[in-house]
XYZ file of C-alpha atoms in Angstrom:
365
model
C 6.565 -4.481 12.903
C 10.174 -5.380 13.725
C 12.714 -2.326 13.968
C 16.225 -2.830 13.258
C 18.601 -1.491 15.871
C 21.768 0.435 14.898
C 24.130 -2.087 16.546
C 22.549 -5.479 15.807
C 21.259 -5.142 12.298
C 18.755 -7.942 10.819
C 19.239 -8.347 7.070
C 17.052 -11.405 6.644
C 14.263 -11.454 9.078
C 12.513 -14.681 7.764
C 16.012 -16.630 8.255
C 16.285 -15.301 11.833
C 12.705 -16.478 12.608
C 13.198 -19.912 11.058
C 16.281 -20.432 12.811
C 14.393 -20.040 16.432
C 12.194 -22.390 17.987
C 10.041 -19.662 19.495
C 7.820 -18.739 16.494
C 5.736 -20.804 14.256
C 6.703 -19.549 10.910
C 3.448 -20.935 9.088
C 1.425 -18.247 11.099
C 3.240 -15.475 9.115
C 1.617 -14.550 5.980
C 4.133 -11.997 4.712
C 7.285 -10.034 5.491
C 7.904 -6.998 3.942
C 11.230 -4.871 4.461
C 11.108 -1.089 4.531
C 14.448 0.668 3.868
C 14.853 4.402 4.717
C 17.634 6.847 3.809
C 18.327 10.419 3.932
C 17.545 12.523 1.060
C 17.948 16.232 -0.046
C 16.027 18.582 -2.321
C 18.404 20.796 -4.227
C 15.444 22.929 -5.651
C 14.183 23.664 -2.087
C 15.987 25.716 0.637
C 15.260 25.280 4.332
C 13.990 28.363 6.442
C 16.826 30.718 7.777
C 17.925 29.690 11.243
C 16.693 31.768 13.995
C 20.026 31.832 15.601
C 21.876 35.099 14.224
C 25.250 33.618 15.140
C 24.696 30.824 12.532
C 25.645 32.618 9.353
C 25.361 31.269 5.793
C 29.142 31.107 5.682
C 29.088 28.511 8.339
C 26.879 26.352 6.305
C 27.935 24.318 3.257
C 25.874 24.689 0.152
C 23.712 21.323 0.613
C 23.081 22.176 4.392
C 20.506 24.913 3.014
C 18.463 22.336 1.155
C 15.296 20.989 2.425
C 15.986 17.248 3.456
C 13.682 14.220 4.281
C 13.556 10.684 4.396
C 13.228 8.434 1.325
C 11.760 4.816 1.783
C 11.943 1.762 -0.557
C 9.156 -0.661 -0.710
C 8.672 -4.038 -2.029
C 5.911 -5.154 -4.101
C 3.990 -6.878 -1.587
C 4.177 -3.759 0.476
C 2.646 -1.647 -2.346
C -0.184 -4.203 -2.871
C -1.305 -4.360 0.588
C -0.669 -0.710 1.399
C -3.251 1.244 3.521
C -2.182 4.873 2.391
C -4.602 6.929 0.541
C -3.509 9.226 -2.177
C -4.887 12.659 -2.284
C -3.827 13.081 -5.941
C -2.223 10.713 -8.687
C -1.372 10.767 -12.209
C -4.351 10.298 -14.455
C -3.052 7.031 -16.200
C -3.541 5.189 -12.606
C -7.154 4.111 -12.123
C -6.652 3.359 -8.443
C -4.053 4.091 -5.613
C -2.921 0.613 -5.828
C -2.221 1.137 -9.409
C 0.120 4.021 -8.566
C 1.757 2.125 -5.801
C 2.512 -0.899 -7.803
C 3.958 1.491 -10.733
C 6.187 3.101 -8.263
C 7.688 -0.110 -7.374
C 8.041 -1.359 -10.997
C 9.209 1.758 -12.565
C 12.319 3.285 -10.955
C 11.603 6.817 -12.401
C 8.391 7.323 -10.456
C 8.107 8.232 -6.938
C 5.405 8.971 -4.514
C 5.488 12.226 -1.929
C 4.004 12.946 1.162
C 1.496 15.796 2.112
C 4.180 17.753 3.446
C 4.861 18.884 -0.125
C 1.324 20.331 -0.687
C 2.751 23.986 -0.941
C 1.527 24.734 2.605
C 4.824 23.648 4.705
C 6.885 26.381 5.310
C 9.751 23.953 6.780
C 9.687 22.460 3.362
C 10.059 25.895 1.345
C 6.422 25.826 0.577
C 7.244 23.117 -2.007
C 4.136 21.973 -4.229
C 4.652 18.651 -5.959
C 1.892 17.522 -8.188
C 1.456 14.442 -10.139
C 3.389 14.657 -13.265
C 6.151 17.162 -11.839
C 9.720 16.242 -11.898
C 11.602 16.467 -8.695
C 15.242 16.303 -8.361
C 16.644 14.245 -5.250
C 20.165 14.635 -3.840
C 21.993 11.516 -2.136
C 24.017 13.363 0.495
C 26.424 10.572 0.940
C 27.526 10.552 -2.872
C 26.379 14.015 -4.050
C 24.583 12.504 -6.771
C 21.536 14.018 -7.991
C 18.462 11.915 -9.629
C 15.206 13.047 -10.944
C 11.920 11.101 -10.238
C 8.380 11.920 -11.785
C 5.841 12.365 -9.151
C 3.198 9.688 -9.304
C 1.005 10.817 -6.445
C 0.935 12.624 -3.316
C -0.298 11.103 -0.153
C -3.021 12.266 2.110
C -2.475 14.190 5.412
C -2.358 11.494 8.265
C -3.721 13.287 11.236
C -4.124 9.881 13.342
C -2.590 6.737 12.994
C 0.787 4.628 13.088
C 2.871 6.328 10.332
C 5.569 4.035 8.380
C 6.057 6.064 5.312
C 6.931 9.865 4.899
C 8.917 12.229 2.832
C 9.476 10.172 -0.679
C 8.761 6.637 -1.480
C 10.292 4.529 -4.225
C 10.628 1.034 -5.095
C 13.141 -1.220 -3.539
C 15.292 -1.658 -6.283
C 15.619 2.030 -7.181
C 16.256 2.635 -3.480
C 19.082 0.166 -3.453
C 20.741 1.535 -6.713
C 20.485 5.322 -5.819
C 20.154 5.740 -2.088
C 21.659 2.740 -0.263
C 24.983 4.762 0.467
C 22.682 7.084 2.816
C 20.687 4.348 4.349
C 20.367 4.503 8.066
C 20.933 0.955 8.511
C 23.333 0.312 5.801
C 22.524 -2.988 3.814
C 19.730 -3.750 6.400
C 16.145 -2.224 6.128
C 14.794 0.102 8.607
C 12.039 -2.201 9.722
C 9.926 -5.253 8.611
C 6.228 -5.144 8.263
C 4.934 -8.595 9.192
C 1.405 -9.665 8.252
C 0.067 -12.830 10.119
C -2.697 -15.045 9.505
C -6.368 -13.833 11.060
C -6.669 -16.384 13.729
C -3.504 -15.542 15.236
C -3.061 -13.903 18.843
C -1.303 -10.573 17.967
C -0.213 -9.876 21.509
C 1.365 -13.211 22.191
C 2.540 -13.562 18.765
C 4.627 -10.296 19.092
C 5.994 -11.605 22.508
C 7.178 -14.685 20.715
C 8.869 -12.752 17.892
C 10.654 -10.777 20.789
C 12.026 -14.021 22.170
C 13.049 -15.206 18.844
C 14.970 -12.019 18.188
C 16.362 -11.352 21.778
C 19.871 -11.732 20.656
C 19.549 -8.830 18.391
C 17.532 -6.747 20.654
C 15.296 -5.621 17.916
C 11.942 -3.901 19.204
C 8.918 -5.445 18.045
C 5.598 -3.224 17.705
C 2.019 -4.635 17.306
C 0.297 -1.906 15.292
C -3.214 -2.445 16.635
C -1.833 -2.253 20.241
C -0.007 0.787 19.534
C -3.131 2.326 17.864
C -5.280 1.195 20.855
C -3.019 2.877 23.293
C -2.839 6.076 21.315
C -6.701 5.938 21.256
C -6.930 5.184 24.880
C -4.939 8.207 25.551
C -7.268 10.247 23.589
C -10.387 8.648 24.983
C -9.034 9.444 28.666
C -8.545 13.157 27.830
C -12.059 13.049 26.485
C -13.438 11.382 29.760
C -11.798 14.149 31.728
C -13.473 16.544 29.527
C -16.742 14.890 29.888
C -16.242 14.871 33.609
C -15.901 18.831 33.702
C -19.091 18.823 31.644
C -20.934 16.755 34.014
C -20.121 19.366 36.726
C -21.426 22.016 34.498
C -24.545 20.105 34.286
C -24.795 19.665 38.096
C -24.236 23.360 38.600
C -26.871 24.038 35.953
C -29.425 21.901 37.662
C -28.578 23.274 41.092
C -28.834 26.831 39.834
C -32.456 26.049 38.225
C -33.513 24.956 41.744
C -32.362 28.098 43.306
C -34.102 30.038 40.665
C -37.190 28.047 41.353
C -36.982 28.595 44.907
C -36.385 32.254 44.568
C -39.318 32.615 42.269
C -41.808 31.105 44.512
C -40.541 33.248 47.412
C -41.098 36.591 45.164
C -44.144 35.536 43.504
C -46.139 34.401 46.724
C -48.667 37.384 46.522
C -49.263 36.268 42.792
C -49.839 32.587 43.667
C -51.943 33.538 46.714
C -54.254 35.610 44.620
C -54.547 32.638 42.165
C -55.665 30.472 45.100
C -57.987 33.263 45.984
C -59.549 33.067 42.664
C -60.124 29.431 42.923
C -57.219 27.685 41.495
C -56.496 24.336 42.784
C -53.237 23.229 44.400
C -52.729 20.715 41.448
C -53.136 23.735 38.885
C -50.387 25.606 40.537
C -48.190 22.901 40.789
C -48.881 21.874 37.013
C -48.151 25.519 35.797
C -44.908 26.063 37.674
C -43.744 22.563 36.579
C -44.378 23.559 32.812
C -42.865 26.748 33.219
C -39.587 25.163 34.702
C -39.614 22.325 32.361
C -39.618 24.566 29.462
C -36.683 26.433 30.839
C -34.706 23.127 31.445
C -35.768 21.801 27.810
C -34.545 25.094 26.214
C -31.072 24.582 28.335
C -30.835 20.923 27.367
C -31.735 21.756 23.440
C -29.260 24.647 23.238
C -26.591 22.464 24.717
C -27.273 19.553 22.407
C -27.187 22.101 19.375
C -23.965 23.878 20.673
C -22.129 20.657 21.336
C -23.186 19.418 17.756
C -21.690 22.548 16.343
C -18.545 22.274 18.519
C -18.067 18.729 17.972
C -18.429 19.088 14.019
C -16.022 21.663 13.966
C -13.420 19.774 15.801
C -14.271 16.995 13.268
C -13.683 19.181 10.259
C -10.414 20.415 11.628
C -8.693 17.074 12.921
C -10.622 13.965 11.575
C -12.357 14.629 8.271
C -9.222 14.970 6.097
C -7.969 11.696 7.669
C -11.098 9.888 6.144
C -12.909 9.530 9.409
C -16.837 9.787 9.790
C -18.794 12.094 11.929
C -20.841 9.880 14.346
C -23.204 10.534 17.023
C -23.701 8.378 19.982
C -27.453 8.791 20.091
C -28.197 6.441 23.060
C -25.672 8.224 25.392
C -27.073 11.836 24.089
C -30.779 10.782 24.938
C -30.016 9.318 28.241
C -27.993 12.021 29.422
C -30.663 14.398 28.158
C -33.386 12.465 29.881
C -31.350 12.343 33.261
C -30.798 16.204 33.239
C -34.453 16.714 32.529
C -35.412 14.262 35.437
C -33.038 15.992 37.598
C -34.371 19.278 36.913
C -37.640 18.162 37.779
C -36.769 16.376 41.120
C -34.774 19.561 42.195
C -37.725 21.937 41.320
C -40.629 20.022 42.516
C -40.069 20.762 46.226
C -40.569 24.477 45.654
C -43.421 23.954 43.248
C -45.133 21.724 45.919
C -44.706 24.441 48.310
C -46.198 27.131 46.015
C -49.170 24.805 45.589
C -49.757 24.382 49.179
C -49.730 28.363 49.656
C -52.972 29.655 51.307
C -55.198 32.665 49.682
C -53.968 34.638 52.649
C -50.570 35.144 51.205
C -52.298 37.738 48.590
C -53.054 40.041 51.706
C -49.259 39.961 52.712
C -47.097 42.988 51.774
C -44.075 42.274 49.633
C -40.868 42.770 51.497
């Protein structure tokens, strides 16, 4: 994506690229401008200011209205969109049909998930398919009416290009160009390239071609990778703390085993006096401590499943993500913890198995 700056605005990105020798234009599949302007909702009011010094008299009438962004998109963008609609008008069989209709029909608009009736900053406004919404152009004071064709799903993660209200490019130019953030120029250009193109290198070439304008270029895949890497780093830190917890748990089991042998030496000596072989004592103790270790592992895995699914339900499920389990990692970590528990407890178990029968005659301290 190529963003327009406030000083050097690009109106026709394709011409800028063709005028440069830095980029092979044949590698570009499509260039889709996205325009953005300020819009207000005269039927919805913003929450009262927290500052008691800011009185209603100090605000103009339209300053009380909920404000947002309105975006104008072209047909190519609508056909290739990746935004899923939570709800749409019954006349549209698919989400793509709704997007294409918004571009073709200036009376239609899409709204973001902010208008699902739960956002206090949007006056808890609920806009459903088929509803009529009034939009105010703050630059001219004109009010237009749009029919809501659909409402976007909540985007929990990802690279968000559109929010607020979405209309076709022609409707945007006719009704909201005066309040555009970049004048006659689009806010940004979404660029699709051929599948065999190296995105990182191509992005650098685009920056070189547009160096005179200072337009920033963002490779969406790299941005998403960086965001996911930040999340992964946090999760790895969390895993590190959990690993320390496992080490403490295994060490605690070893301490309990050592203390258990000391406290039960009379009973173990009595078993030896009754004819129990060292191997039998060793096996009984290892079975006992293995049971404790396995119960702890199963409880940890179960609680981990419940906690992980809870986080998934809160943050990922609504965004369309799937709940997956890395079974290989889960199995080898569980096996490693079990083996470590055996290693740490086998020494006191061996000591107990070699205990002579005379220990049964000693007084418990």
